[in-house]
PDB file of N, CA and C in Angstrom:
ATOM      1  N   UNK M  11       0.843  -1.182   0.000  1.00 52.00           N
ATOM      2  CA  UNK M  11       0.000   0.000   0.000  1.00 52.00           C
ATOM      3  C   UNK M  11       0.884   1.240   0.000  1.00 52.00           C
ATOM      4  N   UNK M  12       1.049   1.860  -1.071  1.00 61.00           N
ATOM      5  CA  UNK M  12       1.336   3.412  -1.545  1.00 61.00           C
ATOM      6  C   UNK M  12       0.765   4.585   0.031  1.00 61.00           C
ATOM      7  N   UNK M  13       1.210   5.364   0.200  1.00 70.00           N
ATOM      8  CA  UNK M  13       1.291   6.868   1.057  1.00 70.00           C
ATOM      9  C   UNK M  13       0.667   7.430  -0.078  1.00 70.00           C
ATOM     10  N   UNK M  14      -0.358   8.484   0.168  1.00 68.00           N
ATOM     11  CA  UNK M  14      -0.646   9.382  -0.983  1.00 68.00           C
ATOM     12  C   UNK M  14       0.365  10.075  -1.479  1.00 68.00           C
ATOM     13  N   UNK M  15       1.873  10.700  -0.920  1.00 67.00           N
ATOM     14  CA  UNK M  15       2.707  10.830  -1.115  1.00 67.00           C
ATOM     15  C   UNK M  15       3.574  10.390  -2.245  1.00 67.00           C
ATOM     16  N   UNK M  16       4.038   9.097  -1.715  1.00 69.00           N
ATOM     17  CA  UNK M  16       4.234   7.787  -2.521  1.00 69.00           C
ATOM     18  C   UNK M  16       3.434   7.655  -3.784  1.00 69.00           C
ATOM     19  N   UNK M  17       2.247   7.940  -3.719  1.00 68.00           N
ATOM     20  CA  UNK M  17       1.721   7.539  -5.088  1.00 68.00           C
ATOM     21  C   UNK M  17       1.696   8.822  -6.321  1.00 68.00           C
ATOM     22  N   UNK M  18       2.253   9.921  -5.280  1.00 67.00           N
ATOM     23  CA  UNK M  18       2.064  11.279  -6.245  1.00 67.00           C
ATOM     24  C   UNK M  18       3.896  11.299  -6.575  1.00 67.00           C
ATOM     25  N   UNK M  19       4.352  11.030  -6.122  1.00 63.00           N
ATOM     26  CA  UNK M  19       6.458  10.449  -6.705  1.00 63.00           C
ATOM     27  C   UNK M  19       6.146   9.895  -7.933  1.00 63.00           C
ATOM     28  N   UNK M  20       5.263   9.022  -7.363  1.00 65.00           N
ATOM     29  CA  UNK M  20       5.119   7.573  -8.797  1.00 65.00           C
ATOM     30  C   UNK M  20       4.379   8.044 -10.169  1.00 65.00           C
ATOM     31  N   UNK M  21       3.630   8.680  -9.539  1.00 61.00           N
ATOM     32  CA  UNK M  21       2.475   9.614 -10.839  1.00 61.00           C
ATOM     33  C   UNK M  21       3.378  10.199 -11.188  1.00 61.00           C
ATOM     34  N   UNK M  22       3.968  11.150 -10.764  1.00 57.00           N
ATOM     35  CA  UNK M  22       5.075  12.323 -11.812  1.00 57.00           C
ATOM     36  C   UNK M  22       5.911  11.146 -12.360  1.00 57.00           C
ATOM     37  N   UNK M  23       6.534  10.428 -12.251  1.00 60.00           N
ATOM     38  CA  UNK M  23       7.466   9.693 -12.698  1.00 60.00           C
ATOM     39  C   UNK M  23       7.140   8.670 -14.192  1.00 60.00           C
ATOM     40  N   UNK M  24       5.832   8.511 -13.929  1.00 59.00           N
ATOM     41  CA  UNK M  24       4.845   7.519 -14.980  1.00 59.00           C
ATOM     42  C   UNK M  24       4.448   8.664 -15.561  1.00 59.00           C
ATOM     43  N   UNK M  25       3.598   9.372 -15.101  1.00 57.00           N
ATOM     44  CA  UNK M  25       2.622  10.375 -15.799  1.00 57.00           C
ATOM     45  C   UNK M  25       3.170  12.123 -16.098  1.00 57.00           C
ATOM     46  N   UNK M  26       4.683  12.093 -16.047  1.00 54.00           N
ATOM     47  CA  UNK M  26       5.483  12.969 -16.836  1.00 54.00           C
ATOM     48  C   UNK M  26       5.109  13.561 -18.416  1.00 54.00           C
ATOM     49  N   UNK M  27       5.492  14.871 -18.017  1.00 49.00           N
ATOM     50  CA  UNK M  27       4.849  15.153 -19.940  1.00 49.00           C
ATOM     51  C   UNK M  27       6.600  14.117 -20.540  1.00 49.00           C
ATOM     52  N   UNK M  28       6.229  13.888 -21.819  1.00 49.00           N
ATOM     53  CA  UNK M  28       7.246  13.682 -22.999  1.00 49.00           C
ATOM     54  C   UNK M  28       8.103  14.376 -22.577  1.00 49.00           C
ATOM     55  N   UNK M  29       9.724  14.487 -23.056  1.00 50.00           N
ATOM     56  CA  UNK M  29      10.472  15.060 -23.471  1.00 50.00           C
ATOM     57  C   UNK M  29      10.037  15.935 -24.134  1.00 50.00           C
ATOM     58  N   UNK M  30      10.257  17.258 -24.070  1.00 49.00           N
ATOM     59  CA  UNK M  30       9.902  18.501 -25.034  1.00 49.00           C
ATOM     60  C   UNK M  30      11.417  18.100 -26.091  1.00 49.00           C
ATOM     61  N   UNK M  31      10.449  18.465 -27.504  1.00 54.00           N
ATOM     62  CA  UNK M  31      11.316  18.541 -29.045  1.00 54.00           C
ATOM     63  C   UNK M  31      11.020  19.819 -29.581  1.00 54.00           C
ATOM     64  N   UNK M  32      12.252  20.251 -29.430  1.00 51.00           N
ATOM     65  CA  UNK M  32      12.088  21.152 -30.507  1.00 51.00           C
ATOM     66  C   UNK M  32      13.300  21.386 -32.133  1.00 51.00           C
ATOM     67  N   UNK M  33      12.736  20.244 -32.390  1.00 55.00           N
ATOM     68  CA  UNK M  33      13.535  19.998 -33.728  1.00 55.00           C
ATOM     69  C   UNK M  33      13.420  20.885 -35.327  1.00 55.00           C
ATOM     70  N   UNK M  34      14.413  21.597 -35.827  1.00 55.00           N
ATOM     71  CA  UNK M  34      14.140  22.256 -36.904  1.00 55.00           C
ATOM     72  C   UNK M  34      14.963  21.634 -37.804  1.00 55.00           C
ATOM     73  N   UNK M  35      14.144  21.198 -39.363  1.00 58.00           N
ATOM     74  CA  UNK M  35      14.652  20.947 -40.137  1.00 58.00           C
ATOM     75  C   UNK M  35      15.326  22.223 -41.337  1.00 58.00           C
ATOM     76  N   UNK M  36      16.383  22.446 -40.942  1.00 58.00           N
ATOM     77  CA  UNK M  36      16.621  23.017 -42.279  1.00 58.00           C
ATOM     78  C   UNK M  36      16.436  23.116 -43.959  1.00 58.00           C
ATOM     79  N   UNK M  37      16.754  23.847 -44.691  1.00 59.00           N
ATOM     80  CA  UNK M  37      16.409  23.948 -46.250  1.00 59.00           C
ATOM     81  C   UNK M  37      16.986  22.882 -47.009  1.00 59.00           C
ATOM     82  N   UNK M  38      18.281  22.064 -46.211  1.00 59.00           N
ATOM     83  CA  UNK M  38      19.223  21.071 -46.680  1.00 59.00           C
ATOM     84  C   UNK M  38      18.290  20.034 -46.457  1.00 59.00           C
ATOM     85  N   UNK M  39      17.533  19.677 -45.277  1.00 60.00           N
ATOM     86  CA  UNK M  39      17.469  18.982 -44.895  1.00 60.00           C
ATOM     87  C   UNK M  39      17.787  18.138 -43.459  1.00 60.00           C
ATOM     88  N   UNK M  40      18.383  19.051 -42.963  1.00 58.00           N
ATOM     89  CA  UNK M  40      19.332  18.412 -42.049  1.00 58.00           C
ATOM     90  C   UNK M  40      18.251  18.954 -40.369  1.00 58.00           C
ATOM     91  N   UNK M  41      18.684  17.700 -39.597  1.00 63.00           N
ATOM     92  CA  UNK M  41      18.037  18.415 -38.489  1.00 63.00           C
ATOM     93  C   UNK M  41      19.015  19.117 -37.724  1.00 63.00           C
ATOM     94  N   UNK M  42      17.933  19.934 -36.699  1.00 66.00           N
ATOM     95  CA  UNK M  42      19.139  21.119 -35.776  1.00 66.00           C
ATOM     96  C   UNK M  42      18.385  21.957 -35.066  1.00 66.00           C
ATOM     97  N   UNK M  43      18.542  22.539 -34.127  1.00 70.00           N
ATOM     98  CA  UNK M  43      18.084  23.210 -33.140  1.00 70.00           C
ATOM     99  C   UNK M  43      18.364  24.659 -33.166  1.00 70.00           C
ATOM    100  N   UNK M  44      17.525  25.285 -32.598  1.00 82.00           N
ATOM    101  CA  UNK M  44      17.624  26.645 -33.189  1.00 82.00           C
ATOM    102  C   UNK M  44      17.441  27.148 -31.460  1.00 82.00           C
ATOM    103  N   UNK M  45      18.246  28.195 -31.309  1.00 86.00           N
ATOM    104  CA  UNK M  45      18.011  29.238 -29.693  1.00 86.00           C
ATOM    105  C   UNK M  45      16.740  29.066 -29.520  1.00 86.00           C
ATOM    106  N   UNK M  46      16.233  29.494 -29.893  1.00 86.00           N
ATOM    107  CA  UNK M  46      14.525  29.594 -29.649  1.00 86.00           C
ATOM    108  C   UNK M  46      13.882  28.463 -29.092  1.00 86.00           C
ATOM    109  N   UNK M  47      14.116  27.095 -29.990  1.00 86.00           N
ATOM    110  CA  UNK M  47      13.834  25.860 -30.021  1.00 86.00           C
ATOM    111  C   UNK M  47      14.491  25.924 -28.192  1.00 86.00           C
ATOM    112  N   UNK M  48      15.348  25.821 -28.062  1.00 88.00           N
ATOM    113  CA  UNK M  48      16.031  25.172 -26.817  1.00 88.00           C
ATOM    114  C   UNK M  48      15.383  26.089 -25.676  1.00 88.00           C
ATOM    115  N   UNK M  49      15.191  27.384 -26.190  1.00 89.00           N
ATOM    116  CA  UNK M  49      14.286  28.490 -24.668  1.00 89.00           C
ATOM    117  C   UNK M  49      13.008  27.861 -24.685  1.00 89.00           C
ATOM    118  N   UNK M  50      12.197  27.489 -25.488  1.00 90.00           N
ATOM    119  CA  UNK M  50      11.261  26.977 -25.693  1.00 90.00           C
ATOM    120  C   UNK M  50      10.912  25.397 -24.174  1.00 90.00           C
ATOM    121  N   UNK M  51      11.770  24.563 -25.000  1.00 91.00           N
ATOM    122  CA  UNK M  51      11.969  23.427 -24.729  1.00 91.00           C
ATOM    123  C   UNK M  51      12.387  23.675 -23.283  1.00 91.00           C
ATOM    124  N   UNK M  52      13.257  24.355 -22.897  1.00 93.00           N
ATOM    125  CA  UNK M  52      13.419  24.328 -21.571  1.00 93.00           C
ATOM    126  C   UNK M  52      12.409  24.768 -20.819  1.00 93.00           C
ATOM    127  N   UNK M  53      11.707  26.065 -21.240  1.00 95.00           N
ATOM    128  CA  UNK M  53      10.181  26.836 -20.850  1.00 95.00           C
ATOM    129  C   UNK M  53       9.422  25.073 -20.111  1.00 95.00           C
ATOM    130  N   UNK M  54       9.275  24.566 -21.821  1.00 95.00           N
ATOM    131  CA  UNK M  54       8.665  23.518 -21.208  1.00 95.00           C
ATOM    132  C   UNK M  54       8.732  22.167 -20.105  1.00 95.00           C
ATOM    133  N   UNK M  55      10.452  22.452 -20.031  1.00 95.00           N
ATOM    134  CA  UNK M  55      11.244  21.522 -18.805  1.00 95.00           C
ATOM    135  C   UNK M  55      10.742  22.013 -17.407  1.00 95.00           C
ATOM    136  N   UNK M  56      10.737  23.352 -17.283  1.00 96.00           N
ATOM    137  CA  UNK M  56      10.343  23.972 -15.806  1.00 96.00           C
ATOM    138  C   UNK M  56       8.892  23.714 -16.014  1.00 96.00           C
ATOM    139  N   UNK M  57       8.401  23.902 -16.701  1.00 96.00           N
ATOM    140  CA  UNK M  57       6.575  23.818 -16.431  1.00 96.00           C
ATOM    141  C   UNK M  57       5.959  22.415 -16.254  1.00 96.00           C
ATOM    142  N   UNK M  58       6.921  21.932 -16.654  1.00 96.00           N
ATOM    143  CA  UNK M  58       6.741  20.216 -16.368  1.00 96.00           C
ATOM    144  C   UNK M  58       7.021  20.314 -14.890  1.00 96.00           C
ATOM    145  N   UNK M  59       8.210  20.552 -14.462  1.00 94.00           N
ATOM    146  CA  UNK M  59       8.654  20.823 -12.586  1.00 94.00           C
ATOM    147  C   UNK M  59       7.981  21.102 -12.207  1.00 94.00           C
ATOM    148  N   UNK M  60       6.905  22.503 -12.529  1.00 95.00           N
ATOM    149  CA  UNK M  60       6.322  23.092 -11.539  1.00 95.00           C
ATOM    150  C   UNK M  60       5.131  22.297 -11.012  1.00 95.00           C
ATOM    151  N   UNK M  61       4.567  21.619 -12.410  1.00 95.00           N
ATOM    152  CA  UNK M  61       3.408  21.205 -12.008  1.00 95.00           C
ATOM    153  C   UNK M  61       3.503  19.826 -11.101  1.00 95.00           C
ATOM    154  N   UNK M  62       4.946  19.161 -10.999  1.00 94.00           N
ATOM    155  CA  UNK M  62       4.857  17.993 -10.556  1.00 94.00           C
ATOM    156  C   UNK M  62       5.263  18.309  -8.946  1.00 94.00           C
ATOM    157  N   UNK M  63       6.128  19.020  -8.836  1.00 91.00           N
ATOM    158  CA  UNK M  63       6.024  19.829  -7.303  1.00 91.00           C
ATOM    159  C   UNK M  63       4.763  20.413  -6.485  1.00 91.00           C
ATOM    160  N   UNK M  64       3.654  20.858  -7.693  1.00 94.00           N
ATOM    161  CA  UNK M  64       2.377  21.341  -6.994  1.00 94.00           C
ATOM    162  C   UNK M  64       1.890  19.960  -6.787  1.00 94.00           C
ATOM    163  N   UNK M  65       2.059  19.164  -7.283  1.00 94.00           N
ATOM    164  CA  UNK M  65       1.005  17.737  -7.174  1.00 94.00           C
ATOM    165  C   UNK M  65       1.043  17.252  -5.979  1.00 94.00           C
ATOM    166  N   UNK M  66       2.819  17.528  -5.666  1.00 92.00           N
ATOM    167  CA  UNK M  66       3.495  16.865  -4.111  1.00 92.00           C
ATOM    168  C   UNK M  66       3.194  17.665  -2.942  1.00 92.00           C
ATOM    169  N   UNK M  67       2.486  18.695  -3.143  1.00 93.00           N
ATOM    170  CA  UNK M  67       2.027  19.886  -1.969  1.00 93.00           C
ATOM    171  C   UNK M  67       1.308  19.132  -1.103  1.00 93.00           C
ATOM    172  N   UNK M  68       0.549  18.668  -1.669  1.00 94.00           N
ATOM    173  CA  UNK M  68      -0.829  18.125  -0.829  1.00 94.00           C
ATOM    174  C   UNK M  68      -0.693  17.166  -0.204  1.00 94.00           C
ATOM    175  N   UNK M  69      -0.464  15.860  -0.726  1.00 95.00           N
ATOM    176  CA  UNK M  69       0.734  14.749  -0.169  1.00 95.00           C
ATOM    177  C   UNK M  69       2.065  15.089   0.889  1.00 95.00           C
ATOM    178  N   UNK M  70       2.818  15.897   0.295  1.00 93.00           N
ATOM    179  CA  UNK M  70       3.857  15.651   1.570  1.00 93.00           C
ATOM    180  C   UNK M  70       3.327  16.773   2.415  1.00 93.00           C
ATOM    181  N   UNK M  71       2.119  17.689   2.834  1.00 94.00           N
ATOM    182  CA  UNK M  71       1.769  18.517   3.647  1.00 94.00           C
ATOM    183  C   UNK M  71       1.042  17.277   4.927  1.00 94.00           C
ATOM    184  N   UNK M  72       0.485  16.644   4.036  1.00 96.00           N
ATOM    185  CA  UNK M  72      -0.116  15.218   5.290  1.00 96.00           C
ATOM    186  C   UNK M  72       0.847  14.445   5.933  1.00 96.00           C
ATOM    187  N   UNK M  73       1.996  14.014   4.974  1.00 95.00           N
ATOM    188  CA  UNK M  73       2.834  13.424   5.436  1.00 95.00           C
ATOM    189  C   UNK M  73       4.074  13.928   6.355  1.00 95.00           C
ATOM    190  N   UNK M  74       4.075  15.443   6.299  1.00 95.00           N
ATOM    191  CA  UNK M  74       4.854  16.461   7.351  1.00 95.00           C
ATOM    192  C   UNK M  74       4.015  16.783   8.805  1.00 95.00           C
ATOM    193  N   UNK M  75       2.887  16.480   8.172  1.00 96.00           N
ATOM    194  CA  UNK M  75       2.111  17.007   9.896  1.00 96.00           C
ATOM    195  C   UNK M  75       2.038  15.573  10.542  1.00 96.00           C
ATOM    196  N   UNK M  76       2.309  14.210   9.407  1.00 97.00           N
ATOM    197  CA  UNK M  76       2.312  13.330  10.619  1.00 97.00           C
ATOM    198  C   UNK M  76       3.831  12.797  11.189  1.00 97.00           C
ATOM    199  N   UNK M  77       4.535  13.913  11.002  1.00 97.00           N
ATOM    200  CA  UNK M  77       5.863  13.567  11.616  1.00 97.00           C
ATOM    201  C   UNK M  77       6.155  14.181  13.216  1.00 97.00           C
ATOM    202  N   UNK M  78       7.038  13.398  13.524  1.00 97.00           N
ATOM    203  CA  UNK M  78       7.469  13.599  15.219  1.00 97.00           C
ATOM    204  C   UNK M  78       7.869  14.912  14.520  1.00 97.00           C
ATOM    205  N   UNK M  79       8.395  15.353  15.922  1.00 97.00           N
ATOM    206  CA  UNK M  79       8.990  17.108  15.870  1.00 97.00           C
ATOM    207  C   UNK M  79      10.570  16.947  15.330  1.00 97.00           C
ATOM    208  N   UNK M  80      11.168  15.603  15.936  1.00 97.00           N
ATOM    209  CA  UNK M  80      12.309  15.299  15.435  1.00 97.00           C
ATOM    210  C   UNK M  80      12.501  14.918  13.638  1.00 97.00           C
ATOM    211  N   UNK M  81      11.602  13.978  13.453  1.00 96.00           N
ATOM    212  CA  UNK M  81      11.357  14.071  11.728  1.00 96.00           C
ATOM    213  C   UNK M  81      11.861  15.288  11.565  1.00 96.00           C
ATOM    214  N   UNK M  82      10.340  16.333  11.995  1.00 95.00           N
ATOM    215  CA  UNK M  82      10.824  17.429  11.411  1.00 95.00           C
ATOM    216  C   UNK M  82      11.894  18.334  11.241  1.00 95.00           C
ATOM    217  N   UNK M  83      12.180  18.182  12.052  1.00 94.00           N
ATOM    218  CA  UNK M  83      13.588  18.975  12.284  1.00 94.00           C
ATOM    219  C   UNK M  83      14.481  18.640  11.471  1.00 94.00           C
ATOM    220  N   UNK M  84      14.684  17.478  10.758  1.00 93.00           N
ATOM    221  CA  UNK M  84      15.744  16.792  10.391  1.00 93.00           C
ATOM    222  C   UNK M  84      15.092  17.007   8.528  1.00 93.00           C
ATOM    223  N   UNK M  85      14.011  16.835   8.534  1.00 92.00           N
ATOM    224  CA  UNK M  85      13.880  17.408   7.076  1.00 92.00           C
ATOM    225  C   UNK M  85      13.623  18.475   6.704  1.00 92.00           C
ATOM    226  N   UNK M  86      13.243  19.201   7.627  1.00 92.00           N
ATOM    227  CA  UNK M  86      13.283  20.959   7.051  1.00 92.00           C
ATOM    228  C   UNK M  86      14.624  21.149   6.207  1.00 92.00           C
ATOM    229  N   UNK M  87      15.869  21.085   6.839  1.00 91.00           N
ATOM    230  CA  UNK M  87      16.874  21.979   6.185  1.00 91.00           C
ATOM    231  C   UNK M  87      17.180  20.754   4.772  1.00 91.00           C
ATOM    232  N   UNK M  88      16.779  19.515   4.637  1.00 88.00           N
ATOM    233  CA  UNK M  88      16.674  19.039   3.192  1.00 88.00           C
ATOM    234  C   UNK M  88      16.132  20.114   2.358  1.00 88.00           C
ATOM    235  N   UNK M  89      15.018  20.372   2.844  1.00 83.00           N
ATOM    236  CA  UNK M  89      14.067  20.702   1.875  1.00 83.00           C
ATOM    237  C   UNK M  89      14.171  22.629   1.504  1.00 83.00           C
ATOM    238  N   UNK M  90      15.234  22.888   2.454  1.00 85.00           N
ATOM    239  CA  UNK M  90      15.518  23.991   2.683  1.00 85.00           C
ATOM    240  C   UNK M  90      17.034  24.345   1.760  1.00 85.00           C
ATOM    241  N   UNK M  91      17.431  23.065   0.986  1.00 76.00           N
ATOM    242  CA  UNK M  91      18.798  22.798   0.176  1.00 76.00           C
ATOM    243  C   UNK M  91      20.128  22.898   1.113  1.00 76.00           C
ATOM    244  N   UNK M  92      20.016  23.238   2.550  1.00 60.00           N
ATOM    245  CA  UNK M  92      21.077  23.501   3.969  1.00 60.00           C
ATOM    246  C   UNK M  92      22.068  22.381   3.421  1.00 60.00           C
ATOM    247  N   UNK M  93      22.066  20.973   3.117  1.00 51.00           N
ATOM    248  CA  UNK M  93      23.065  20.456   3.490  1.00 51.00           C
ATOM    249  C   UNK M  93      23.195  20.580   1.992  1.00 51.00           C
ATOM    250  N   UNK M  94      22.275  20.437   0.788  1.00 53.00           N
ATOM    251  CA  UNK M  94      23.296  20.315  -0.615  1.00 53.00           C
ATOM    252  C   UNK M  94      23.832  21.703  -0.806  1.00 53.00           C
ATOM    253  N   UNK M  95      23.806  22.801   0.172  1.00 57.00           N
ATOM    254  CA  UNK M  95      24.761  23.829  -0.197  1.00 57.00           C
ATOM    255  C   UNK M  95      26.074  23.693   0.462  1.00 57.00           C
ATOM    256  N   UNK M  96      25.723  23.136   1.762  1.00 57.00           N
ATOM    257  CA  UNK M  96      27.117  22.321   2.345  1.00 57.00           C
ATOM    258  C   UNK M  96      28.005  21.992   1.588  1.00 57.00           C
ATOM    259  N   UNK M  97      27.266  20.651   0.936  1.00 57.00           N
ATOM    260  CA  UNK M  97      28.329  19.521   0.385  1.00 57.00           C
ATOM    261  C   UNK M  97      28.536  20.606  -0.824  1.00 57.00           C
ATOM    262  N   UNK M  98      28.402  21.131  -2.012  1.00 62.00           N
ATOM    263  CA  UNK M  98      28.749  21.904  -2.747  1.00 62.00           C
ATOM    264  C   UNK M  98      30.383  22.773  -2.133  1.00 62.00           C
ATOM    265  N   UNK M  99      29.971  23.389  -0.919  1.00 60.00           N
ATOM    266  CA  UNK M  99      30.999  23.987  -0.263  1.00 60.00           C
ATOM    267  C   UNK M  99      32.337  23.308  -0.005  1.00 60.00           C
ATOM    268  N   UNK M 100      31.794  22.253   0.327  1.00 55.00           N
ATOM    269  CA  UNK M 100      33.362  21.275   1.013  1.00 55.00           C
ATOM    270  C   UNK M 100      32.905  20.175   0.430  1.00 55.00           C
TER     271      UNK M 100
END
């Protein structure tokens, strides 16, 4: 049995948009990517994030209020990036 949590990880992971394409064929023929194409495509990389982070709001908000105080404590500064700015540092 899945955590509603758990099952909203698994949904983004299954139920992800596609890979964004933004492929241009040139006059030759040839394929290739154009600036635009890639601002585009990335546009569509974050909007894919955003929406799969809003999905996890609701889910890990249940699953944070049913944590000890110690849980909490210990995943705030995860979620706060505290230690991956650490390890970056040293």
């Amino acid at each position: 049995m899945h955590s509603p949590f758990g099952s909203a990880i698994g949904h983004n992971r299954a139920g992800g948009s596609p890979a964004p394409r933004g492929r241009h064929v040139d006059q030759a023929g040839r394929r290739g990517r154009h600036s635009l194409d890639d601002l585009r495509s990335y546009g569509q990389l974050i909007d894919a994030h955003a929406d799969g982070v809003k999905k996890l709001e609701s889910p890990f908000e249940a699953l944070y209020e049913s944590m000890s105080s110690t849980q909490k404590h210990n995943a705030d500064p995860i979620f706060r990036n505290e230690r991956h700015a650490a390890h970056k540092k040293g």
